[in-house]
Amino acid sequence: MPGGGVAGRVGAVGEAVDRAWVGRQVVAKTASFGGYAERVVVGAEDLVGVPDGLEPRTAAALLHDGPTALELFDNADVKTGDRVLVTAAAGGLGIQLVHAAGATVIGAARGARKLDLAREHGADVVFDGVGGEIGRAALGITRRGGWFSAHGVPSGSFTTVSEEEAKRLGVTVRGIDQVQFSGDKAVRLAERALSEAAAGRLRPVVGQTFPLADAAAAHAAVESRAVLGKTLLLV
Ligand SMILES: NC(=O)c1ccc[n+]([C@@H]2O[C@H](COP(=O)([O-])OP(=O)(O)OC[C@H]3O[C@@H](n4cnc5c(N)ncnc54)[C@H](OP(=O)(O)O)[C@@H]3O)[C@@H](O)[C@H]2O)c1
C-alpha cells in the first residue's frame, strides 16, 4: 500500500511509550509505504506534535515538503538580491522561502519555454524540481559560481551533471541525497517546518483533496499535471 506519511490523533501507545501522546494531534512518516490507511502504526520516535492552532491538513502538507524545502534553502545559502530559478514552481515545494529571503524568484511552470524568462539574465541559484530536459536547460543558464540543486524527478529522471561538467561550468551541484533524512534530523526539520507554519511564515498551498477511497483519481490528477501545490487524501 502506498503512502509515506500521515496526520491524525494518537489512538494508543505501546507500554514503553509516554502516555501523554495519547489523543495528541501528530504527523508522522510511515517508512515510505502504508500511509493510505485509516489507522497506522508508527515508531514513537517518529511522532511530530502539531502545534496548537495549526490545521492538521497544513501539517500533513508540510511533513515531507517542509523539511525538504528548508534543507534545500539552507544548503543553497540564498541571499537578498540573488536571482533564483525554481522549476516545478507551482508544485508542493513551491517558492515561499526563496521569496522571503529577498531574492528575485523566477518560477518555471509548464514547459521549457518559460526558462526564456531566466535565460535573459542567468540565475545564481537553481532549484530544479523537474529533472530531464527542463533541468538540463536550467543548468545551461546557471551562472559561474552559482548553485544547482538537482532534486527533481517528475520528468522521469534527475538532471545528471558529471563532476567534470560542473567544474567546467563553475557551478556547485547537489543531488537528491542532500534531502534524504531519517531519525532525529527528520523529526527536527518537521518540527521546524510546523512551527514556521504556526507562526505564519510558511503557508503551504493545499490545492486539492480527495477521499482516501478515490486515491486512484488523486494519482491520475497528479500525473496529468492538473494539480496545484499539495494534494491530500482525507479519511
Ligand atoms: N526529500 C525528498 O526526497 C523530496 C521531497 C519532496 C520533493 N522531492 C523532489 O522534488 C520534486 C519537486 O517536488 P514538488 O513537491 O514540488 O513536486 P510536485 O508537486 O509533484 O510538482 C511537480 C511539477 O513538475 C512539473 N513537471 C514538469 N515536467 C513534468 C513531467 N514531465 N511530468 C510531470 N510533471 C512535470 C509539473 O508542473 P508544470 O505542469 O507546471 O510544469 C508538476 O506540477 C519531486 O518530484 C521530487 O523529485 C524530494
Short mmCIF file of C-alpha atoms and ligand atoms in Angstrom, two decimals:
data_model
loop_
_atom_site.label_atom_id
_atom_site.label_comp_id
_atom_site.label_asym_id
_atom_site.label_seq_id
_atom_site.Cartn_x
_atom_site.Cartn_y
_atom_site.Cartn_z
CA MET A 1 0.00 0.00 0.00
CA PRO A 2 1.48 3.42 -0.89
CA GLY A 3 1.66 6.48 1.40
CA GLY A 4 4.76 7.93 3.03
CA GLY A 5 3.16 9.95 5.82
CA VAL A 6 0.01 10.66 7.82
CA ALA A 7 -1.65 13.26 10.06
CA GLY A 8 -4.09 12.30 12.80
CA ARG A 9 -4.62 11.72 16.52
CA VAL A 10 -2.71 9.12 18.51
CA GLY A 11 -5.24 6.43 19.49
CA ALA A 12 -2.99 4.20 21.63
CA VAL A 13 0.68 3.76 22.55
CA GLY A 14 2.85 0.79 23.44
CA GLU A 15 3.89 0.01 27.02
CA ALA A 16 7.21 1.82 26.97
CA VAL A 17 5.84 4.98 25.35
CA ASP A 18 4.90 8.22 27.16
CA ARG A 19 1.09 8.16 27.55
CA ALA A 20 0.99 11.94 27.07
CA TRP A 21 0.98 11.21 23.33
CA VAL A 22 -2.49 9.64 23.50
CA GLY A 23 -5.06 11.97 21.95
CA ARG A 24 -2.43 14.36 20.57
CA GLN A 25 -2.62 15.64 17.03
CA VAL A 26 0.51 14.47 15.20
CA VAL A 27 2.13 13.90 11.84
CA ALA A 28 4.49 11.01 11.15
CA LYS A 29 6.37 9.36 8.31
CA THR A 30 5.37 5.76 7.60
CA ALA A 31 8.63 4.20 6.36
CA SER A 32 7.80 5.06 2.70
CA PHE A 33 4.72 2.79 2.44
CA GLY A 34 1.48 2.14 4.31
CA GLY A 35 0.08 5.65 4.77
CA TYR A 36 -3.03 5.14 2.63
CA ALA A 37 -4.99 3.81 5.61
CA GLU A 38 -7.46 4.82 8.31
CA ARG A 39 -5.10 3.66 11.08
CA VAL A 40 -1.35 3.20 11.03
CA VAL A 41 1.37 2.07 13.43
CA VAL A 42 4.50 4.26 13.59
CA GLY A 43 7.53 4.44 15.85
CA ALA A 44 7.11 6.78 18.85
CA GLU A 45 10.45 8.37 17.90
CA ASP A 46 8.92 9.43 14.55
CA LEU A 47 5.96 11.32 16.04
CA VAL A 48 5.89 15.07 15.45
CA GLY A 49 3.39 17.03 17.55
CA VAL A 50 1.26 19.54 15.65
CA PRO A 51 1.40 22.98 17.32
CA ASP A 52 -1.87 24.35 18.71
CA GLY A 53 -3.82 26.30 16.15
CA LEU A 54 -2.21 24.64 13.12
CA GLU A 55 -4.64 22.80 10.86
CA PRO A 56 -3.88 19.07 10.57
CA ARG A 57 -4.10 19.43 6.78
CA THR A 58 -1.45 22.13 6.80
CA ALA A 59 0.75 19.92 8.95
CA ALA A 60 0.21 16.97 6.60
CA ALA A 61 1.14 19.13 3.61
CA LEU A 62 4.42 20.06 5.32
CA LEU A 63 5.51 16.63 6.55
CA HIS A 64 7.74 15.85 3.56
CA ASP A 65 7.95 19.08 1.61
CA GLY A 66 8.60 21.33 4.65
CA PRO A 67 11.86 19.61 5.69
CA THR A 68 12.92 19.27 2.07
CA ALA A 69 12.31 22.94 1.30
CA LEU A 70 14.11 24.05 4.49
CA GLU A 71 17.15 21.88 3.80
CA LEU A 72 17.38 22.89 0.13
CA PHE A 73 17.09 26.53 1.11
CA ASP A 74 19.61 26.32 3.98
CA ASN A 75 22.19 24.50 1.84
CA ALA A 76 21.95 26.90 -1.09
CA ASP A 77 22.56 29.97 1.10
CA VAL A 78 20.21 32.22 -0.89
CA LYS A 79 20.93 35.92 -0.35
CA THR A 80 19.00 39.12 -0.83
CA GLY A 81 19.18 40.13 -4.48
CA ASP A 82 20.13 36.67 -5.80
CA ARG A 83 18.27 35.56 -8.93
CA VAL A 84 16.77 32.15 -8.16
CA LEU A 85 15.18 29.87 -10.75
CA VAL A 86 12.69 27.31 -9.43
CA THR A 87 11.34 24.64 -11.79
CA ALA A 88 8.06 22.94 -10.75
CA ALA A 89 7.42 26.31 -9.07
CA ALA A 90 3.69 25.64 -8.62
CA GLY A 91 4.30 22.21 -7.06
CA GLY A 92 4.41 21.11 -3.44
CA LEU A 93 7.86 22.56 -2.66
CA GLY A 94 6.99 25.99 -4.00
CA ILE A 95 8.95 29.24 -3.68
CA GLN A 96 7.97 30.91 -0.39
CA LEU A 97 11.31 30.61 1.45
CA VAL A 98 13.24 31.99 -1.51
CA HIS A 99 10.84 34.87 -1.83
CA ALA A 100 11.06 35.70 1.87
CA ALA A 101 14.87 35.83 1.64
CA GLY A 102 14.58 38.86 -0.62
CA ALA A 103 15.76 37.02 -3.74
CA THR A 104 14.32 37.55 -7.20
CA VAL A 105 12.36 34.37 -7.90
CA ILE A 106 11.86 33.12 -11.41
CA GLY A 107 9.28 30.37 -11.32
CA ALA A 108 9.05 27.99 -14.29
CA ALA A 109 5.82 26.09 -14.64
CA ARG A 110 4.54 24.05 -17.58
CA GLY A 111 7.21 23.84 -20.20
CA ALA A 112 10.75 24.77 -21.10
CA ARG A 113 9.63 27.95 -22.87
CA LYS A 114 9.36 29.72 -19.55
CA LEU A 115 13.05 29.25 -18.97
CA ASP A 116 13.45 32.00 -21.58
CA LEU A 117 12.47 34.36 -18.80
CA ALA A 118 15.55 33.37 -16.87
CA ARG A 119 17.90 32.95 -19.83
CA GLU A 120 17.98 36.67 -20.34
CA HIS A 121 19.75 37.26 -17.00
CA GLY A 122 21.09 33.92 -15.78
CA ALA A 123 20.39 32.51 -12.33
CA ASP A 124 22.66 32.49 -9.25
CA VAL A 125 20.76 29.57 -7.71
CA VAL A 126 18.59 26.92 -9.40
CA PHE A 127 16.22 24.61 -7.52
CA ASP A 128 15.37 22.03 -10.18
CA GLY A 129 12.23 20.16 -9.12
CA VAL A 130 11.62 18.63 -12.58
CA GLY A 131 14.79 16.99 -13.96
CA GLY A 132 15.24 15.70 -17.53
CA GLU A 133 15.41 18.17 -20.41
CA ILE A 134 13.99 21.04 -18.39
CA GLY A 135 16.68 20.51 -15.76
CA ARG A 136 19.40 20.45 -18.44
CA ALA A 137 18.07 23.73 -19.86
CA ALA A 138 18.07 25.23 -16.36
CA LEU A 139 21.67 24.10 -15.81
CA GLY A 140 22.58 25.89 -19.04
CA ILE A 141 21.53 29.27 -17.64
CA THR A 142 23.16 28.87 -14.21
CA ARG A 143 25.87 31.46 -13.68
CA ARG A 144 29.51 30.67 -12.98
CA GLY A 145 29.90 30.50 -9.23
CA GLY A 146 26.24 29.53 -8.93
CA TRP A 147 24.42 26.65 -7.19
CA PHE A 148 22.33 23.96 -8.88
CA SER A 149 20.13 21.57 -6.90
CA ALA A 150 19.11 18.53 -8.99
CA HIS A 151 16.45 17.11 -6.64
CA GLY A 152 13.52 16.84 -9.09
CA VAL A 153 12.35 13.76 -10.95
CA PRO A 154 8.76 14.33 -12.22
CA SER A 155 10.06 14.29 -15.82
CA GLY A 156 11.22 10.69 -15.31
CA SER A 157 14.88 11.32 -14.50
CA PHE A 158 17.02 13.56 -12.34
CA THR A 159 19.25 16.11 -14.07
CA THR A 160 22.63 14.43 -14.25
CA VAL A 161 25.80 16.51 -14.17
CA SER A 162 29.26 14.96 -14.15
CA GLU A 163 31.97 16.32 -11.87
CA GLU A 164 33.95 17.48 -14.92
CA GLU A 165 30.97 19.35 -16.35
CA ALA A 166 30.21 21.02 -13.00
CA LYS A 167 33.87 22.09 -12.81
CA ARG A 168 33.89 23.39 -16.38
CA LEU A 169 30.69 25.39 -15.75
CA GLY A 170 31.95 26.60 -12.36
CA VAL A 171 28.67 25.52 -10.73
CA THR A 172 28.24 23.72 -7.38
CA VAL A 173 25.85 20.81 -7.99
CA ARG A 174 23.91 18.92 -5.30
CA GLY A 175 21.65 15.88 -5.84
CA ILE A 176 18.69 14.17 -4.20
CA ASP A 177 20.95 12.72 -1.48
CA GLN A 178 21.07 16.14 0.24
CA VAL A 179 17.38 15.78 1.18
CA GLN A 180 17.20 12.16 2.39
CA PHE A 181 16.51 12.39 6.13
CA SER A 182 15.73 9.89 8.80
CA GLY A 183 15.64 9.67 12.59
CA ASP A 184 16.31 12.79 14.64
CA LYS A 185 17.07 15.04 11.72
CA ALA A 186 13.75 14.24 10.00
CA VAL A 187 11.81 14.98 13.20
CA ARG A 188 13.74 18.19 13.94
CA LEU A 189 13.19 19.55 10.43
CA ALA A 190 9.47 18.64 10.50
CA GLU A 191 9.08 20.38 13.88
CA ARG A 192 10.80 23.44 12.46
CA ALA A 193 8.53 23.45 9.39
CA LEU A 194 5.40 23.15 11.56
CA SER A 195 6.48 25.95 13.87
CA GLU A 196 7.25 28.18 10.87
CA ALA A 197 3.70 27.46 9.64
CA ALA A 198 2.18 28.09 13.10
CA ALA A 199 3.97 31.47 13.11
CA GLY A 200 2.52 32.25 9.68
CA ARG A 201 5.89 32.32 7.90
CA LEU A 202 5.19 29.18 5.81
CA ARG A 203 1.81 28.77 4.16
CA PRO A 204 1.66 25.50 2.22
CA VAL A 205 -0.89 25.52 -0.58
CA VAL A 206 -3.21 22.52 -0.43
CA GLY A 207 -4.59 22.80 -3.95
CA GLN A 208 -6.95 19.81 -3.87
CA THR A 209 -8.10 16.97 -1.64
CA PHE A 210 -9.63 13.57 -2.41
CA PRO A 211 -11.32 10.97 -0.18
CA LEU A 212 -8.94 8.10 0.59
CA ALA A 213 -11.23 5.78 -1.41
CA ASP A 214 -10.51 7.93 -4.52
CA ALA A 215 -6.73 7.65 -4.24
CA ALA A 216 -6.56 6.45 -7.85
CA ALA A 217 -8.24 9.68 -9.03
CA ALA A 218 -5.75 11.70 -6.96
CA HIS A 219 -2.84 9.89 -8.64
CA ALA A 220 -4.37 10.47 -12.07
CA ALA A 221 -4.69 14.21 -11.33
CA VAL A 222 -1.04 14.42 -10.22
CA GLU A 223 0.14 12.50 -13.30
CA SER A 224 -1.87 14.77 -15.63
CA ARG A 225 -0.12 17.84 -14.12
CA ALA A 226 -3.53 19.29 -13.31
CA VAL A 227 -2.82 19.84 -9.60
CA LEU A 228 -1.70 22.98 -7.79
CA GLY A 229 0.52 22.84 -4.73
CA LYS A 230 -0.04 19.84 -2.49
CA THR A 231 -2.62 17.08 -2.94
CA LEU A 232 -4.01 15.36 0.19
CA LEU A 233 -6.07 12.22 0.78
CA LEU A 234 -8.69 12.61 3.53
CA VAL A 235 -10.13 9.88 5.76
N1 LIG B 1 13.06 14.59 0.44
C1 LIG B 1 12.85 14.25 -0.83
O1 LIG B 1 13.45 13.34 -1.38
C2 LIG B 1 11.88 15.06 -1.64
C3 LIG B 1 10.76 15.65 -1.03
C4 LIG B 1 9.91 16.44 -1.81
C5 LIG B 1 10.18 16.59 -3.18
N2 LIG B 1 11.25 15.97 -3.74
C6 LIG B 1 11.57 16.10 -5.19
O2 LIG B 1 11.25 17.40 -5.62
C7 LIG B 1 10.39 17.33 -6.76
C8 LIG B 1 9.50 18.53 -6.73
O3 LIG B 1 8.68 18.45 -5.59
P1 LIG B 1 7.21 19.03 -5.59
O4 LIG B 1 6.58 18.58 -4.32
O5 LIG B 1 7.26 20.49 -5.85
O6 LIG B 1 6.59 18.24 -6.84
P2 LIG B 1 5.11 18.20 -7.40
O7 LIG B 1 4.17 18.95 -6.52
O8 LIG B 1 4.79 16.78 -7.74
O9 LIG B 1 5.23 19.06 -8.76
C9 LIG B 1 5.81 18.52 -9.88
C10 LIG B 1 5.63 19.50 -11.05
O10 LIG B 1 6.63 19.21 -12.00
C11 LIG B 1 6.20 19.76 -13.24
N3 LIG B 1 6.61 18.90 -14.36
C12 LIG B 1 7.47 19.28 -15.33
N4 LIG B 1 7.67 18.30 -16.21
C13 LIG B 1 6.90 17.27 -15.83
C14 LIG B 1 6.66 15.99 -16.36
N5 LIG B 1 7.27 15.56 -17.48
N6 LIG B 1 5.80 15.17 -15.71
C15 LIG B 1 5.18 15.59 -14.60
N7 LIG B 1 5.37 16.81 -14.03
C16 LIG B 1 6.23 17.65 -14.65
C17 LIG B 1 4.68 19.92 -13.16
O11 LIG B 1 4.42 21.30 -13.17
P3 LIG B 1 4.07 22.06 -14.56
O12 LIG B 1 2.97 21.27 -15.21
O13 LIG B 1 3.67 23.42 -14.11
O14 LIG B 1 5.33 22.07 -15.35
C18 LIG B 1 4.34 19.35 -11.80
O15 LIG B 1 3.28 20.06 -11.18
C19 LIG B 1 9.67 15.98 -6.57
O16 LIG B 1 9.08 15.48 -7.70
C20 LIG B 1 10.80 15.14 -6.08
O17 LIG B 1 11.58 14.76 -7.19
C21 LIG B 1 12.10 15.22 -3.00
#
